[in-house]
XYZ file of C-alpha atoms in Angstrom:
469
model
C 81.810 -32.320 8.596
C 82.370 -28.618 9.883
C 80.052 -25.877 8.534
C 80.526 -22.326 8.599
C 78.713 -20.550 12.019
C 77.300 -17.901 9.778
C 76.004 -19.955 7.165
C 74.332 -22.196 9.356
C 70.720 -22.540 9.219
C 69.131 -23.551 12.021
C 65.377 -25.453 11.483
C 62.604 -23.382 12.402
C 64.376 -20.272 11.347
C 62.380 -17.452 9.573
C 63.759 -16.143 6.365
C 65.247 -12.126 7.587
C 63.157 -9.788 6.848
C 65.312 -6.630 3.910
C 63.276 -4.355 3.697
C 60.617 -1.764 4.850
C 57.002 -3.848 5.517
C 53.848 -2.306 4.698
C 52.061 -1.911 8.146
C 54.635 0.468 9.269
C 54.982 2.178 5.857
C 51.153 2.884 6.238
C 52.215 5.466 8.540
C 53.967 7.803 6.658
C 51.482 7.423 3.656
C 48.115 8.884 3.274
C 45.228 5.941 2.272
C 42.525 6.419 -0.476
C 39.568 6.364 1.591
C 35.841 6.151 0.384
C 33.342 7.936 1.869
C 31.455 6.320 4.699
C 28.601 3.821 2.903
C 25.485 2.918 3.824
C 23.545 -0.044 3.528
C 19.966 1.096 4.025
C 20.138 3.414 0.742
C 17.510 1.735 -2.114
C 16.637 2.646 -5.189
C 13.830 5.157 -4.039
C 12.028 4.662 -7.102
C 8.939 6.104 -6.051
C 10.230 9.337 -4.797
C 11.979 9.369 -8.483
C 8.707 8.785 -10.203
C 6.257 10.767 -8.375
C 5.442 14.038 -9.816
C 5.418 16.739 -7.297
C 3.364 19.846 -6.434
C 3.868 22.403 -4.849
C 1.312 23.074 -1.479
C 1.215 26.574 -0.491
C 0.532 26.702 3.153
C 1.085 23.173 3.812
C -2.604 21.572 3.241
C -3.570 20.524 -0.366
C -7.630 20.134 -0.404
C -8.540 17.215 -3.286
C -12.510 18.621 -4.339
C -14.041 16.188 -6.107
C -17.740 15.693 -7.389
C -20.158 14.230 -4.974
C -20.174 10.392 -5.033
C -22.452 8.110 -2.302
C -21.002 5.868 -0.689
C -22.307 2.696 1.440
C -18.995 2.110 3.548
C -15.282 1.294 3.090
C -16.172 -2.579 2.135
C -14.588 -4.360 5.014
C -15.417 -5.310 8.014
C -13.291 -5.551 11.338
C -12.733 -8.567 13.461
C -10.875 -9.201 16.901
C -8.989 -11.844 17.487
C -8.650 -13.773 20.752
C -6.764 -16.981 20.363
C -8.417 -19.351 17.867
C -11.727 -17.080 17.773
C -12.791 -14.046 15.887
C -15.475 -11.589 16.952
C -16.621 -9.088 14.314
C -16.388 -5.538 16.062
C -20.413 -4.896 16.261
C -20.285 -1.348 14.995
C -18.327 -2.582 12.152
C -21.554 -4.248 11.180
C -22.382 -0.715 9.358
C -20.143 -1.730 6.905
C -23.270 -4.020 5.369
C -25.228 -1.916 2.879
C -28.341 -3.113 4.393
C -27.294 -1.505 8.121
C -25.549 1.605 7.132
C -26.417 4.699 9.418
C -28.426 1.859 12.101
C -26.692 3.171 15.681
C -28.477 1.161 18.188
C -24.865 -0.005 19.835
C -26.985 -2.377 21.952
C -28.949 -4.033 19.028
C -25.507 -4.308 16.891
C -23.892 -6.005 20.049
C -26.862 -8.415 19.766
C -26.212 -9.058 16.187
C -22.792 -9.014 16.389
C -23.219 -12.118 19.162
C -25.062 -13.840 16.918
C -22.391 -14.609 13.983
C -21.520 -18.120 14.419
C -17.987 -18.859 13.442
C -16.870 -21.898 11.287
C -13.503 -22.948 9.722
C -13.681 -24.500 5.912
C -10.779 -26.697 4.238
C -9.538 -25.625 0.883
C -12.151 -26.382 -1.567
C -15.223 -26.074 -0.106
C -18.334 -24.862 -1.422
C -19.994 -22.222 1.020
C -23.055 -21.925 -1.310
C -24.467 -22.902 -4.630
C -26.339 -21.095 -7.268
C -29.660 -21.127 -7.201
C -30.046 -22.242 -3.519
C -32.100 -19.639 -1.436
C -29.723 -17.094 0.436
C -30.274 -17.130 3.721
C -27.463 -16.336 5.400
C -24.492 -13.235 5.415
C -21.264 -14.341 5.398
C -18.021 -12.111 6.895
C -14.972 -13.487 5.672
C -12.423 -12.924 8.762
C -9.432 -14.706 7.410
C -8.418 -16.821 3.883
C -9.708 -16.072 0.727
C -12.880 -16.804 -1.299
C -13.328 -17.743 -5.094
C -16.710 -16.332 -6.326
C -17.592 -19.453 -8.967
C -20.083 -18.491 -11.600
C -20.951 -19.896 -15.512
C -18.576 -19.053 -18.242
C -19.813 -18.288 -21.808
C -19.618 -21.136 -23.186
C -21.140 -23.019 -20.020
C -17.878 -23.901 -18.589
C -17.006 -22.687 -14.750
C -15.333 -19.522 -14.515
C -13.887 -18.006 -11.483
C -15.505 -14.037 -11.332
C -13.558 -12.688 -8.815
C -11.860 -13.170 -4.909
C -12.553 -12.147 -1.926
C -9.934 -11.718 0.949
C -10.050 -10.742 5.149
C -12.950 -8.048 5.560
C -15.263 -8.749 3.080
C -18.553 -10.505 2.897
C -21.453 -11.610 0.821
C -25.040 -12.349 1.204
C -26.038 -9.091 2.826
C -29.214 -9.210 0.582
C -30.503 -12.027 2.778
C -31.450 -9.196 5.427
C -34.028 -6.892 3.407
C -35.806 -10.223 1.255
C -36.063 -13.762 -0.500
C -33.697 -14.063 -3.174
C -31.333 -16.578 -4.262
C -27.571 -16.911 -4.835
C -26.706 -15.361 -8.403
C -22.981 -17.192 -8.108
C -21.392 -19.735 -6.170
C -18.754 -19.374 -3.107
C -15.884 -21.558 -3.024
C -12.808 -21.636 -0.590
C -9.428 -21.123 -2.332
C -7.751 -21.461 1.026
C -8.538 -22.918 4.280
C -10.650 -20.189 5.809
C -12.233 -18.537 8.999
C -16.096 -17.530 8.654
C -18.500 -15.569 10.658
C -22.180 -16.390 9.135
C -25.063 -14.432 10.396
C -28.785 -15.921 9.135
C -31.718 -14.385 8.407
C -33.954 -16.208 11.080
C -31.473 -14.524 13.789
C -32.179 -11.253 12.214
C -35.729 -11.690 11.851
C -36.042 -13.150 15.554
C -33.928 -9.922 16.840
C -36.083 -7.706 14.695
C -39.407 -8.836 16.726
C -38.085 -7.309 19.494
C -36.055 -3.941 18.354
C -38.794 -1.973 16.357
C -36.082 0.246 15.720
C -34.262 -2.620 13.641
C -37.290 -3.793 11.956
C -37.697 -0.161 10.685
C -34.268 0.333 9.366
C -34.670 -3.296 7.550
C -38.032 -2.409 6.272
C -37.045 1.394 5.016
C -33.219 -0.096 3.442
C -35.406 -2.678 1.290
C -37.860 0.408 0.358
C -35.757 3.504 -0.304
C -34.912 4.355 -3.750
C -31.768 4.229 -4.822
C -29.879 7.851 -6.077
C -28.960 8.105 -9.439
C -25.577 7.692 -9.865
C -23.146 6.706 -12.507
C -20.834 3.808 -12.635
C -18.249 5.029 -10.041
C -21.040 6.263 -7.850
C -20.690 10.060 -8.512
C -24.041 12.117 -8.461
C -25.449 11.436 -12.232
C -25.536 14.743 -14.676
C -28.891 14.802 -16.902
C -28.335 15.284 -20.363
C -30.163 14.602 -23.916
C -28.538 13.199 -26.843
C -29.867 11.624 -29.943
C -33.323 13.660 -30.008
C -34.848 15.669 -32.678
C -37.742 18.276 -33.155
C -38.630 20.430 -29.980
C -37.743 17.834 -26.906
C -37.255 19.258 -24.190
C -33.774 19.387 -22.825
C -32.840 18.507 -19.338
C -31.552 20.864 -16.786
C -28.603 19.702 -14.603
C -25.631 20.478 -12.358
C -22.609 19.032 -11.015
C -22.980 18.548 -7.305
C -19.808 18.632 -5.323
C -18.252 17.053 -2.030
C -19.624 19.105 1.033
C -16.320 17.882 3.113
C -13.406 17.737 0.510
C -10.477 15.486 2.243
C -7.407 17.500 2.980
C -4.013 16.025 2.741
C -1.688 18.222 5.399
C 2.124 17.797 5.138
C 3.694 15.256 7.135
C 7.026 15.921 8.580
C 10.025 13.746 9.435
C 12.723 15.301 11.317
C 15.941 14.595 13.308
C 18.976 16.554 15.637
C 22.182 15.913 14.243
C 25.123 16.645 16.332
C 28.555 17.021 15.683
C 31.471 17.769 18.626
C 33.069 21.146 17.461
C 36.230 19.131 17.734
C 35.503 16.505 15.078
C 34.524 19.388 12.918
C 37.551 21.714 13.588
C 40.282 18.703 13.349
C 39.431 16.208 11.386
C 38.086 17.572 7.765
C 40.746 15.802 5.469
C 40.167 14.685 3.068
C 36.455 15.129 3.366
C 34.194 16.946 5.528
C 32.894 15.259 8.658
C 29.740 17.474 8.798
C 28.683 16.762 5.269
C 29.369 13.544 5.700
C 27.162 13.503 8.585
C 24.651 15.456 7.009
C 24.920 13.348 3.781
C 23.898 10.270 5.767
C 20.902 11.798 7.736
C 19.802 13.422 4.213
C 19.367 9.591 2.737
C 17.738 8.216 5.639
C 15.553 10.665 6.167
C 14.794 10.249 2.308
C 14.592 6.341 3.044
C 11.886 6.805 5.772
C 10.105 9.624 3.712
C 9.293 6.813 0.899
C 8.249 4.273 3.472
C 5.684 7.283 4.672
C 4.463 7.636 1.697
C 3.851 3.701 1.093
C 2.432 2.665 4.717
C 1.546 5.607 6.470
C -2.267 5.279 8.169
C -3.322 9.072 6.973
C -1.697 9.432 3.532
C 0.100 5.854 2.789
C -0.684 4.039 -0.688
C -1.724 0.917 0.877
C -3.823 2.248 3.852
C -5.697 4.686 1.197
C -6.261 2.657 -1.370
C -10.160 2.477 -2.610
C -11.367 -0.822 -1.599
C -13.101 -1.412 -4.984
C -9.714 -1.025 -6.257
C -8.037 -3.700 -4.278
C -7.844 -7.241 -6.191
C -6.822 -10.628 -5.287
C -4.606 -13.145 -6.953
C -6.678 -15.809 -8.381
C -4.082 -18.388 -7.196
C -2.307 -16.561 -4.925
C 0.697 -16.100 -7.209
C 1.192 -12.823 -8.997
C 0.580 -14.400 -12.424
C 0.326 -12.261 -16.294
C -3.548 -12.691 -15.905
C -3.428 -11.102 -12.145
C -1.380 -8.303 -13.715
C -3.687 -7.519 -16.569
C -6.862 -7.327 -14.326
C -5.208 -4.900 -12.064
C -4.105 -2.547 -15.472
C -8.138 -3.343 -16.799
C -9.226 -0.762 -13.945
C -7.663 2.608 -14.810
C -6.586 4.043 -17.872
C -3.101 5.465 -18.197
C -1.094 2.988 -15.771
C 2.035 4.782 -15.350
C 3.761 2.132 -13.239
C 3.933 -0.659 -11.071
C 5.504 -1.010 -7.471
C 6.527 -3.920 -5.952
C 8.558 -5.721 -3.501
C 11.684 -7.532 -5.399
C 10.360 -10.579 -3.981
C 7.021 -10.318 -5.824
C 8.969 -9.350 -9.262
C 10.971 -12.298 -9.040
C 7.659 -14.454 -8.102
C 5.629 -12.418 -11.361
C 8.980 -13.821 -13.080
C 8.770 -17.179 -12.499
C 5.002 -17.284 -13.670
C 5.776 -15.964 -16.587
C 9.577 -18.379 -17.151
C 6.081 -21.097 -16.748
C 4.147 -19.529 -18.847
C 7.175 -19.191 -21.955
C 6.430 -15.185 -21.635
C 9.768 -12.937 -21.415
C 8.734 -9.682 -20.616
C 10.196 -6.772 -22.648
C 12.753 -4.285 -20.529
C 13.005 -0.604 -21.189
C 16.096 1.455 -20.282
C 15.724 4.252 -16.770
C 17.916 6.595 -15.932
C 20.574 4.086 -17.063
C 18.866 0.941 -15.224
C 16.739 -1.804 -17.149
C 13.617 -2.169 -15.430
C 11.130 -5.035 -16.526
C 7.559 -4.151 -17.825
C 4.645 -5.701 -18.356
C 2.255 -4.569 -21.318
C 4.550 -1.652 -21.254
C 4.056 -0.277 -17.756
C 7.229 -0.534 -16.143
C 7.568 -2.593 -12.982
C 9.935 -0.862 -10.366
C 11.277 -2.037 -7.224
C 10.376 -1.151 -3.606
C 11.101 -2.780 -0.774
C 9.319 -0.419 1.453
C 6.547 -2.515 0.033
C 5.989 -4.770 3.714
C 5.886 -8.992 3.248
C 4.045 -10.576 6.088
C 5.182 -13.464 7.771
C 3.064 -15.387 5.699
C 5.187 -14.692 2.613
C 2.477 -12.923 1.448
C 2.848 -9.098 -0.380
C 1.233 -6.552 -2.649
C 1.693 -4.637 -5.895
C 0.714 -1.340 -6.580
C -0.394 0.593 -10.194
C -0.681 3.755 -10.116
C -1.473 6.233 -12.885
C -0.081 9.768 -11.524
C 0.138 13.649 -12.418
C -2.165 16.044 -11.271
C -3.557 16.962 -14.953
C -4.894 12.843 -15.562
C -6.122 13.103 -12.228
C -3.549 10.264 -10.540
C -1.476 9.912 -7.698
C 1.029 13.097 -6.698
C 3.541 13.659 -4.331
C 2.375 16.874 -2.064
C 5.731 19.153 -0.383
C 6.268 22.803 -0.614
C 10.013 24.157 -1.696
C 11.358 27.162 -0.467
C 11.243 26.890 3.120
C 14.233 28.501 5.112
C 17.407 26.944 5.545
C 16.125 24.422 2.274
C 18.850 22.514 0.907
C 16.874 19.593 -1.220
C 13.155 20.611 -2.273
C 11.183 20.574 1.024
C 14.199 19.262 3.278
C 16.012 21.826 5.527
C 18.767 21.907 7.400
C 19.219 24.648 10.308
C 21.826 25.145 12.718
C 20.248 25.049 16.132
C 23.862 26.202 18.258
C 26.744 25.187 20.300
C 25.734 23.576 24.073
C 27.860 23.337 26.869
C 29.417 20.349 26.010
C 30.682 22.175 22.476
C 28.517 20.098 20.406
C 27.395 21.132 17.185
C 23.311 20.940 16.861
C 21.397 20.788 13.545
C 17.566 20.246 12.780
C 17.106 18.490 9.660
C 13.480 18.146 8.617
C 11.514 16.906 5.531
C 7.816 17.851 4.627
C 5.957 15.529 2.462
C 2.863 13.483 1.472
C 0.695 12.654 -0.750
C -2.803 12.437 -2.296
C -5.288 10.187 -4.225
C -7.097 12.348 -6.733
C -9.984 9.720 -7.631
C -10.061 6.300 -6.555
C -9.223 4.427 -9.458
C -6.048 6.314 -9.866
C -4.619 3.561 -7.167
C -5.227 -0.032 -7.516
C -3.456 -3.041 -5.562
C -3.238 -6.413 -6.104
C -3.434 -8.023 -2.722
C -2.201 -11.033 -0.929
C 0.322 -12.025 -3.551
C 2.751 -15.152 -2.447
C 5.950 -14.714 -3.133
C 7.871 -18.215 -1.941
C 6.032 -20.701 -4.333
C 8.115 -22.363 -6.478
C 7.044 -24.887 -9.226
């Protein structure tokens, strides 16, 4: 059978292609573009929460009234493989050896702390058994076990890496008030009372400072350790009325501006030719702005001088009483300041404080943002940050903050009006043309912040975030 030539089809033939395809039509057409994105850009909810004040001459002094203070609460270690060494002039840190600066004596002490490694469970020390001994706690975490009200055991607090207990054993007999248990497995530097005594025989200048720490009265202070005010109330006739004043820090802390800053450049060329449809140099500009932005909030959370974290008050810093971030956790860390405004946290650690509460049958309530829903718990909404670090232990913290400069909180510190100023406190300036006819600009932010009292900042410490039930 004879076919037509031109109406033969041939296998493996591909269908002719009638009309114009779209890869070369592409080139007489002009594409909807975005502008360029950026992954790195959060949420930045704690530069959108923070109020802000203005700091005239770039140092904003925090006066407050005078408070004494035995140390920061924690205590140092080094660690060389497997073993720890407490750093001997972090030894200060103990009530009973604050201001002793023999370096050689503290070496000897320091020598002297035997370390020991506990399971999970174990009891350190009982109630009622005589206390002979200090304990530094240089890695895991400690339940402090004491009677409940109705005679039951109740767990009155945790203690975490840095802390100790026992320092009373140094300046007299007593006896444990509460017992120590191990909530995880732990790594323990104990120092006893013999060694101390034995050390003391020979440095007079030791047994002196013992002798005058377990003699010296105590100042009067108030509960948060501020200077205590005299006053009468509740008399009647012709009593006589105290006299008083309010004593104030000698040495005020002083928060200076911290500054984050960058060159952007730009080749004339890409600025001259290629500005359609957008602008290159705003675009540039537009991504330096938001990570500048992105680093200032991480400043602001970790940094050593002014960071949340690094500043907190140590008597403000709680632990998880089993290492999840449950409803309980969260209500202990509102119980110690009035006025909570908010919560930080890594989204990690919301989604953990979720679970515990899907376990517990608790849904908590959502309010509406600036058009997002953001959880809350007992009303004090709970926003993101994942500035927030989680070690490699899974482990992470929350913050609560109450803020404002008039309740005496938390408040971001940055002064507006500087030359060149295109957001409040960030400047752009044009620093010329080189040789190479590139475009230079010095973009800089000034910020920080400041702590007005302690209890303005608490955290919640050590929080897991990767246990599921």
């Amino acid at each position: 059978m004879s076919v037509d030539s031109d109406q033969e089809v041939r296998a493996g033939d591909l269908p002719r292609q009638q009309s114009l395809g779209t890869s070369a039509a592409r080139n007489l057409a002009t594409t909807t573009k975005s502008v360029p994105q950026m992954q790195e850009i959060s949420s930045r909810w704690l530069l959108r929460m923070l109020p802000w004040v203005q700091v005239k001459g770039g140092t904003y002094r925090v006066n407050r009234r005078l408070s004494y203070e035995l140390g920061d609460g924690r205590v140092t270690f080094v660690q060389t493989g497997g073993r720890a060494e407490v750093i001997p002039a972090e030894l200060g840190e103990l009530p009973v050896l604050r201001g002793y600066t023999d370096d050689a004596v503290l070496s000897e002490l320091a020598s002297r702390c035997e370390q020991r490694e506990y399971p999970a469970g174990t009891v350190l020390v009982t109630a009622g058994d005589p206390q002979d001994m200090v304990f530094l706690l240089a890695h895991g975490r400690v339940q402090k076990v004491g009677a409940g009200p109705y005679g039951d055991e109740a767990v009155l607090g945790a203690l975490a890496d840095g802390c100790y207990f026992g320092e009373a054993a140094l300046t007299g007999d007593s006896v444990w008030e509460s017992s120590y248990r191990t909530a995880t497995a732990c790594t323990v530097l104990t120092l006893s009372r013999a060694d101390v005594d034995n050390l003391a025989e020979r440095a007079q200048s030791l047994r002196a400072h013992l002798d005058g720490a377990a003699t010296v009265p105590q100042q009067r202070t108030n509960k948060y350790g501020e200077a205590a005010i005299d006053l009468a109330a509740g008399h009647v006739g012709e009593a006589v009325i105290p006299h008083t004043y309010v004593d104030y820090e000698a040495s005020p802390r002083e928060y200076e501006l911290s500054v984050a800053q960058t060159v952007l450049k730009v080749h004339s060329r890409v600025a001259d030719l290629y500005n359609q449809p957008m602008n290159q140099t705003e675009q540039q500009l537009r991504l330096t702005v938001e990570a500048l932005r992105e680093r200032q909030e991480d400043e602001l959370v970790n940094n050593r001088e002014f960071g949340l974290l690094a500043n907190c008050d140590y008597g403000q810093r709680l632990q998880p009483h089993d290492g999840v971030p449950s409803p309980d956790d969260m209500d202990e860390l509102l119980s110690r300041r009035r006025g909570s405004k908010l919560f930080l946290a890594h989204p990690r650690a919301i989604a953990a404080f979720g679970r515990e509460c899907n376990k517990r049958g608790l849904v908590p309530e959502s309010i509406d943002v600036a058009g997002n829903r953001i959880p809350t718990w007992r009303g004090v909404p709970i926003f993101p940050c994942n500035k927030i670090p989680v070690s490699d232990a899974r482990t992470t913290s929350i913050i609560c903050m109450r803020t404002g400069e008039d309740e005496q909180g938390v408040i971001g510190l940055r002064q507006s009006g500087i030359p060149d100023e295109i957001e409040p406190s960030l400047s752009v300036r044009f620093m010329g043309i080189n040789e190479q006819a590139i475009i230079s600009y010095l973009v800089t932010a000034y910020y920080s912040a400041a702590i007005l009292v302690p209890d303005a900042l608490g955290v919640l410490e050590n929080v897991e975030v990767s246990r599921w039930h």
